[in-house]
Tab-separated table of N, CA and C in Angstrom:
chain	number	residue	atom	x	y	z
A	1	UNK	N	129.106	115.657	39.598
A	1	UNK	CA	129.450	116.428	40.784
A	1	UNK	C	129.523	115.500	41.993
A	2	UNK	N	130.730	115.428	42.706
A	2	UNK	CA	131.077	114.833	44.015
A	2	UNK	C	129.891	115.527	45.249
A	3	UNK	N	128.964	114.560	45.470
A	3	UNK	CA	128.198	114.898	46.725
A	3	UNK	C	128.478	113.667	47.936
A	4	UNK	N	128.564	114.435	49.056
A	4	UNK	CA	128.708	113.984	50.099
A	4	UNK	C	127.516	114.385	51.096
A	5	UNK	N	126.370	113.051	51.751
A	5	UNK	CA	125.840	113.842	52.653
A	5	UNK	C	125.813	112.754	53.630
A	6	UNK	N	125.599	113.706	54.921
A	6	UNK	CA	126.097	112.849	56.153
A	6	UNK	C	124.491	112.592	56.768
A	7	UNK	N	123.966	111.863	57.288
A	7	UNK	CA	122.785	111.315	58.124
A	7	UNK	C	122.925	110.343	59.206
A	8	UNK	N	121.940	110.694	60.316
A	8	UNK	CA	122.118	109.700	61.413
A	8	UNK	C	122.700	110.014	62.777
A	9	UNK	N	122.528	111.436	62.585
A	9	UNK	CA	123.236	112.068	63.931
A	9	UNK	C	121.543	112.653	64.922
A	10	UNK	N	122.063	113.248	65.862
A	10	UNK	CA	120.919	113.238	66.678
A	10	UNK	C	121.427	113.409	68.589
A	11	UNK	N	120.549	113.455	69.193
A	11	UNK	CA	120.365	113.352	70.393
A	11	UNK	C	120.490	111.779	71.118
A	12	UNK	N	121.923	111.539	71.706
A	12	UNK	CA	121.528	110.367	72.736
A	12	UNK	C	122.405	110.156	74.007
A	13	UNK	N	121.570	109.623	74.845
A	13	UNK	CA	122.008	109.206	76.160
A	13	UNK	C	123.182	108.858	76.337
A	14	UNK	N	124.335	109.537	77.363
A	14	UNK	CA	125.426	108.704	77.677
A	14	UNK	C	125.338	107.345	77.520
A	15	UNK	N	126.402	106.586	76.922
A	15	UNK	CA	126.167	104.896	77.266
A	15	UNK	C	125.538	104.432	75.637
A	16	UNK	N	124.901	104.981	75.420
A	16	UNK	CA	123.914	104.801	73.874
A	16	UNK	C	124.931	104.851	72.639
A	17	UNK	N	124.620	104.149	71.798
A	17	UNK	CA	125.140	104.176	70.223
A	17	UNK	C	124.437	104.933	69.338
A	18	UNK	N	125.200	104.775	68.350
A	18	UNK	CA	124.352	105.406	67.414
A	18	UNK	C	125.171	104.932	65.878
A	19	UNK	N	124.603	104.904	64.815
A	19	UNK	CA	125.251	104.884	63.319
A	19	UNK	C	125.211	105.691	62.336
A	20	UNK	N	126.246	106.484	61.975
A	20	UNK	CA	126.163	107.467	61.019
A	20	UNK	C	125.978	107.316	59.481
A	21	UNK	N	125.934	107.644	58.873
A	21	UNK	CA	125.777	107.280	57.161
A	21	UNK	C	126.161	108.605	56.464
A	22	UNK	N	126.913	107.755	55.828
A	22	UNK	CA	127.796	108.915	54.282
A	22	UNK	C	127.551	108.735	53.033
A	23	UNK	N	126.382	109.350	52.455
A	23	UNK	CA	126.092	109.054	51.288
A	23	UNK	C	126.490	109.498	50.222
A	24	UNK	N	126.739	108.655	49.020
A	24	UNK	CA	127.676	108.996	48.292
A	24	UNK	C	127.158	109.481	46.434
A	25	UNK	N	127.587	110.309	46.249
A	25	UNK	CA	127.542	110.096	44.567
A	25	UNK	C	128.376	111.084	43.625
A	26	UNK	N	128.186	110.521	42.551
A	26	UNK	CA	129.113	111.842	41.537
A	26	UNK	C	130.999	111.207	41.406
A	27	UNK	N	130.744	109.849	42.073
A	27	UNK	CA	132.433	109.202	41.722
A	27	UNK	C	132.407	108.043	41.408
A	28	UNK	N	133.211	107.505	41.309
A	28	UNK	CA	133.168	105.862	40.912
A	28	UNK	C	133.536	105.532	42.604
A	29	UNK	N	132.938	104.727	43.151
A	29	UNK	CA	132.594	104.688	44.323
A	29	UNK	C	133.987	103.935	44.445
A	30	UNK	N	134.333	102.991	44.082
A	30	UNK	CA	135.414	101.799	44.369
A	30	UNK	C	137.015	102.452	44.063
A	31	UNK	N	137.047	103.537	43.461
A	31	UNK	CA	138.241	104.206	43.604
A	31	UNK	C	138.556	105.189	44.541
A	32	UNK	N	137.516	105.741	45.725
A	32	UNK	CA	137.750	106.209	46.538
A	32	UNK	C	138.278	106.063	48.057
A	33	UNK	N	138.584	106.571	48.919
A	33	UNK	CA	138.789	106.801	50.082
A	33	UNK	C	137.706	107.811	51.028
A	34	UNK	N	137.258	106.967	51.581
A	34	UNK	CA	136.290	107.968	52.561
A	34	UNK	C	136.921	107.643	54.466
A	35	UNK	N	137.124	109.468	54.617
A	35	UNK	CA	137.275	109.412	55.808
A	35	UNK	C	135.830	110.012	56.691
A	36	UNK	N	136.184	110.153	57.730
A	36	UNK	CA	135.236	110.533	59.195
A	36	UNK	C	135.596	111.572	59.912
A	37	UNK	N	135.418	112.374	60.167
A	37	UNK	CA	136.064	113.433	60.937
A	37	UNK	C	135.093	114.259	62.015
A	38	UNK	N	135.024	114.676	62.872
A	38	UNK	CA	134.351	115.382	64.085
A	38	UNK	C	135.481	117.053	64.297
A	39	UNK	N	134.260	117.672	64.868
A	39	UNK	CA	134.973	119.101	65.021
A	39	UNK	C	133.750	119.312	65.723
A	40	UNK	N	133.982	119.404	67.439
A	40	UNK	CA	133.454	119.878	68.336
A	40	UNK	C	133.370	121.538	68.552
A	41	UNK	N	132.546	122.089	69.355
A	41	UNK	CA	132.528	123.879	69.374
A	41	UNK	C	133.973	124.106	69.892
A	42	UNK	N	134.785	124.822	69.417
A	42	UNK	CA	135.677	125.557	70.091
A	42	UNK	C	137.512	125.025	69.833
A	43	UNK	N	137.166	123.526	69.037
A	43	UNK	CA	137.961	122.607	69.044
A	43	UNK	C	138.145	122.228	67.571
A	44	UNK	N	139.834	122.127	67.321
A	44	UNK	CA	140.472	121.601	65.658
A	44	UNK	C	139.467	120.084	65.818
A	45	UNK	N	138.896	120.133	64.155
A	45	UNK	CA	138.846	118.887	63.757
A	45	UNK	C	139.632	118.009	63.819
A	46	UNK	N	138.804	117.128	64.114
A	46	UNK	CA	139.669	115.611	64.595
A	46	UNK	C	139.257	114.243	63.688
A	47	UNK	N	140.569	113.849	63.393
A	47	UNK	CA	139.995	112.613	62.380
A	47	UNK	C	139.857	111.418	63.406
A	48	UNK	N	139.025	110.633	62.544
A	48	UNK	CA	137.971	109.515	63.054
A	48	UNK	C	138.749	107.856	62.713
A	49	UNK	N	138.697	108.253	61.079
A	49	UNK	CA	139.185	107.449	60.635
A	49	UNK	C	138.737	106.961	58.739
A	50	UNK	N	139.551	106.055	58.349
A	50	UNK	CA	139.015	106.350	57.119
A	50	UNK	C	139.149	104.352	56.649
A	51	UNK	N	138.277	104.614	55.656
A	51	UNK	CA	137.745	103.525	54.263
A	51	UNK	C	137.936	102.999	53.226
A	52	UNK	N	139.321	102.256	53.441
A	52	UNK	CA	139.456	102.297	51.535
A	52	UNK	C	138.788	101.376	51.031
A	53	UNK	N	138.219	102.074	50.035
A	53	UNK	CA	136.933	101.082	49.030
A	53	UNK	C	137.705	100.140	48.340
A	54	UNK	N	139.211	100.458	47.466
A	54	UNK	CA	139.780	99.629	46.932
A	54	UNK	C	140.225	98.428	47.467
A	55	UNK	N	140.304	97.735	48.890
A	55	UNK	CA	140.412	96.929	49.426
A	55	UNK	C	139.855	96.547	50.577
A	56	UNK	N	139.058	97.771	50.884
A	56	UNK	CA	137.978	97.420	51.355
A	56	UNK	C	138.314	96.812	53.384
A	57	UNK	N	140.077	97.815	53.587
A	57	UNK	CA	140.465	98.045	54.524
A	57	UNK	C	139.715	99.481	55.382
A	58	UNK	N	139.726	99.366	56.626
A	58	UNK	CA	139.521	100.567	57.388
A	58	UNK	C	140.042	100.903	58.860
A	59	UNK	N	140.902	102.386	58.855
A	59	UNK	CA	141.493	102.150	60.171
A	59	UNK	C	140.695	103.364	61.040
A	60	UNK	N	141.115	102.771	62.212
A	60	UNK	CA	140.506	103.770	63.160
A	60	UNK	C	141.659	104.806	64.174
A	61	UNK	N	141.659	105.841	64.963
A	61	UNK	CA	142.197	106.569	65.172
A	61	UNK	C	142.140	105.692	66.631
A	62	UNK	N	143.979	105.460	67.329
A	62	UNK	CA	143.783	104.711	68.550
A	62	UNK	C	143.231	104.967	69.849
A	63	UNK	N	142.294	106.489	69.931
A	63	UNK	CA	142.118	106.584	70.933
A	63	UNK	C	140.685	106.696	70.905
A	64	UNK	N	140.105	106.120	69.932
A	64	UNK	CA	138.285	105.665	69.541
A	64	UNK	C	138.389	104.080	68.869
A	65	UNK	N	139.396	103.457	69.269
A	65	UNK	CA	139.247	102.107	68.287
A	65	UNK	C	138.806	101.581	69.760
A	66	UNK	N	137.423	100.290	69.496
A	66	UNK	CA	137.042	99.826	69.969
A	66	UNK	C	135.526	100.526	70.662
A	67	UNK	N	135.255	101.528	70.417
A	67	UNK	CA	133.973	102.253	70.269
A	67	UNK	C	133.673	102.266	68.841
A	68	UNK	N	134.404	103.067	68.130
A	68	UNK	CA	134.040	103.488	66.504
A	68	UNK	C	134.318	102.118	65.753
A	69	UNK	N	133.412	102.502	64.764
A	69	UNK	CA	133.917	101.309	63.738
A	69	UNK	C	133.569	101.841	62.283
A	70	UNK	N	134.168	101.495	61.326
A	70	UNK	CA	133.590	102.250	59.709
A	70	UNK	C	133.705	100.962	59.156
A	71	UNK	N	132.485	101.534	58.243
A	71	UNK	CA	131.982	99.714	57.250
A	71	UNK	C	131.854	101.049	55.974
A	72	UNK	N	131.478	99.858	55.006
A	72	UNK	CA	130.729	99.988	53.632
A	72	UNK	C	130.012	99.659	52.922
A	73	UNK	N	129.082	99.940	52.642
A	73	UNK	CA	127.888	98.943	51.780
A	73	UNK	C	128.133	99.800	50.367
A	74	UNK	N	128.953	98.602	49.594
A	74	UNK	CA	129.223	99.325	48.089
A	74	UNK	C	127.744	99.524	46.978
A	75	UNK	N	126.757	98.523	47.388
A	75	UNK	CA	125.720	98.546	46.592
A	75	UNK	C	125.224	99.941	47.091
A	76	UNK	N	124.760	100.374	48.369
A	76	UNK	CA	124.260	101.827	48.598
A	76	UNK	C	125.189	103.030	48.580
A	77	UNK	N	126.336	102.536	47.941
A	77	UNK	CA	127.368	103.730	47.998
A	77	UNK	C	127.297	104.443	49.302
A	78	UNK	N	127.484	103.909	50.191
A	78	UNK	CA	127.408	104.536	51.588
A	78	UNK	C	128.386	104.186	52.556
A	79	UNK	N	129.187	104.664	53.399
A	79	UNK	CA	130.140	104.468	54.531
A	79	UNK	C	129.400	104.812	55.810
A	80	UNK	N	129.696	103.622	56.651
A	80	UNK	CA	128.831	104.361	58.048
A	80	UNK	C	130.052	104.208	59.038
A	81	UNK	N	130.069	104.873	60.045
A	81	UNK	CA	130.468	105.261	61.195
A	81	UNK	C	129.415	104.749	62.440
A	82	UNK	N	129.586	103.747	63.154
A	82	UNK	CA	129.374	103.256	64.175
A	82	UNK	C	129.886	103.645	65.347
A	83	UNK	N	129.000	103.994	66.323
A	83	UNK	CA	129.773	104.666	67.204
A	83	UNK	C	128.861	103.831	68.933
A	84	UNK	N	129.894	103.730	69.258
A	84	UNK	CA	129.101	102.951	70.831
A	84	UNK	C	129.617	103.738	72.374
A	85	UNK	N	129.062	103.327	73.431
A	85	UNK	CA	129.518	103.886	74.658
A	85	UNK	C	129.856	105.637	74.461
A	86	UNK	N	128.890	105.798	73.811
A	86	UNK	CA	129.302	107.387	73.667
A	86	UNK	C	129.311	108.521	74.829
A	87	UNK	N	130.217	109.015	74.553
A	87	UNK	CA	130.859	109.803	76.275
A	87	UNK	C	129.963	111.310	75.449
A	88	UNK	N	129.405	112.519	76.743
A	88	UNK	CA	129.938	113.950	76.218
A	88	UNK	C	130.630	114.171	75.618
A	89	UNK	N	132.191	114.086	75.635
A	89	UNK	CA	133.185	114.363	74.966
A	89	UNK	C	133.098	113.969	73.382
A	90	UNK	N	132.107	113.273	72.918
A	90	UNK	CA	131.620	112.959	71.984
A	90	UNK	C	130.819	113.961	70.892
A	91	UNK	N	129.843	114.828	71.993
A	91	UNK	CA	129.609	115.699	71.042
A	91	UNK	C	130.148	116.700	70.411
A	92	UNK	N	129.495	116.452	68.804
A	92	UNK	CA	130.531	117.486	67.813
A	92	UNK	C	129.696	117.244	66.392
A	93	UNK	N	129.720	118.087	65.535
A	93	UNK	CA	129.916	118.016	64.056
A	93	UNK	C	130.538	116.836	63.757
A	94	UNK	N	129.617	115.573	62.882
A	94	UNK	CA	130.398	114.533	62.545
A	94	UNK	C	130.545	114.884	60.787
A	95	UNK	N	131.706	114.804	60.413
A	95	UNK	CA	131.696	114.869	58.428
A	95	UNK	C	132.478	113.616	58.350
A	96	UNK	N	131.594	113.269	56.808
A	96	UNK	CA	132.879	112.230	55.905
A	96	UNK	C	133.304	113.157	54.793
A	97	UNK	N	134.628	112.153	54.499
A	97	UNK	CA	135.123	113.496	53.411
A	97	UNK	C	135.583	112.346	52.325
A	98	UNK	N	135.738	112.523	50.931
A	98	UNK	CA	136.046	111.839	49.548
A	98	UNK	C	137.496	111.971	49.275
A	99	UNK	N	138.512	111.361	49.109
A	99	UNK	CA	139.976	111.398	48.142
A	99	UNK	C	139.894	110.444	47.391
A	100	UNK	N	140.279	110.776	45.805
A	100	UNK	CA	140.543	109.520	44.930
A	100	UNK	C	141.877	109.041	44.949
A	101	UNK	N	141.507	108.165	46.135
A	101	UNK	CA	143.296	107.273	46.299
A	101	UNK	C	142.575	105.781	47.309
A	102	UNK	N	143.680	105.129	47.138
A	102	UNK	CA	143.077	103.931	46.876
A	102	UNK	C	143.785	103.491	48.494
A	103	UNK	N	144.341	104.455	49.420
A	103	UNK	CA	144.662	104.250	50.555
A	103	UNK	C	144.309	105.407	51.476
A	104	UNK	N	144.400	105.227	52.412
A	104	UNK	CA	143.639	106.542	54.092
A	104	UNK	C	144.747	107.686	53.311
A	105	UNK	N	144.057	109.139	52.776
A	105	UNK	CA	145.337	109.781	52.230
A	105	UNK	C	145.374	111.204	53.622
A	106	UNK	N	146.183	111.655	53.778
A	106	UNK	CA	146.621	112.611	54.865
A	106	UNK	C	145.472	114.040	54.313
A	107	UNK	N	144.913	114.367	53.096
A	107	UNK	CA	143.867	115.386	52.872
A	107	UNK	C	142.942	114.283	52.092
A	108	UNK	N	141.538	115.250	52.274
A	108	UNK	CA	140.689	115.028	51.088
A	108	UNK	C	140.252	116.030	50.212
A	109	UNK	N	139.565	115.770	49.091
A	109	UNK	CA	139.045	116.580	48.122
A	109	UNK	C	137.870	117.196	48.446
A	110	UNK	N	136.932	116.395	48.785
A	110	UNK	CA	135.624	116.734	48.724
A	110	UNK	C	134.946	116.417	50.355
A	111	UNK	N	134.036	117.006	50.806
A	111	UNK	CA	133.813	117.089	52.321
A	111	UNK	C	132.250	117.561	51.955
A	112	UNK	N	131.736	116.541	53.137
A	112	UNK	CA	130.117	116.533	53.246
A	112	UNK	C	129.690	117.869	54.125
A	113	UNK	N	128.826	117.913	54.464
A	113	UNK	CA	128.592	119.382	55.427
A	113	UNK	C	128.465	119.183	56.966
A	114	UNK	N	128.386	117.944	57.146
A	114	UNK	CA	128.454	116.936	58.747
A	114	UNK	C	126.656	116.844	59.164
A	115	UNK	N	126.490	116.091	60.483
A	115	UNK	CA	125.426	115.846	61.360
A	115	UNK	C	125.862	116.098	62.683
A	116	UNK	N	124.891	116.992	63.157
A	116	UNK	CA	125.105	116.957	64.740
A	116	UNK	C	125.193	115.803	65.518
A	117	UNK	N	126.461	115.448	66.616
A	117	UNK	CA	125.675	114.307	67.248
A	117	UNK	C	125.940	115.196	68.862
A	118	UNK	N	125.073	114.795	69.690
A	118	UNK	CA	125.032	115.329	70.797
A	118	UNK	C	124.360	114.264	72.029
A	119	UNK	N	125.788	114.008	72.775
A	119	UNK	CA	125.474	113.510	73.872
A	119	UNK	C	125.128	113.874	74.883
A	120	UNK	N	123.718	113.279	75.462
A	120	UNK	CA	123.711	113.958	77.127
A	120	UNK	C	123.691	113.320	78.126
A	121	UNK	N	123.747	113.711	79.218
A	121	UNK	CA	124.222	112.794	80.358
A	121	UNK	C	123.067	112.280	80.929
């Protein structure tokens, strides 16, 4: 069974970082694609950006590149989401989500349940 769980969200100060974690199991880790996605109250989910394990490329969405960043640690089967200079506009429901494709695919299959992150001023 494809599990996805998200950790590392929380309460922080304008200006403050923080690192998310997507933990993984139930796939062959290296044939997947893991994306990032946020969905604030009131507001369509918004993608973040995504991971391909098969080469071990990752892009970011251009209007968070250079705050966000996504890595992988294949030994912990885990994708994190790095996030810096975090604005209000920041807070939201953060999820990663699973596709077995070996590039950023436009859907995924499988979707974690997210972490709050919440910025305050």
């Amino acid at each position: 069974e494809v599990q996805l769980v998200e950790s590392g969200g929380g309460v922080v100060q304008a200006g403050g970082s923080l690192r998310l974690s997507c933990i993984t199991s139930g796939f062959r880790f290296e044939d997947y694609a893991i994306g990032w996605f946020r969905q604030a109250p009131g507001k369509e989910r918004q993608g973040i950006g995504c991971f391909s394990n098969s080469d071990g490329s990752s892009v970011i969405t251009s209007s968070l590149k250079g705050r966000f960043t996504i890595s992988s640690d294949n030994a912990r089967r885990t994708v994190y989401l790095e996030m810096s200079s975090l604005q209000s506009q920041d807070t939201a429901v953060y999820l990663c989500a699973a596709d077995p494709s070996t590039t950023c695919p436009p859907n995924y299959d499988y979707w974690g349940r997210g972490t709050q992150v919440t910025v305050s001023a």
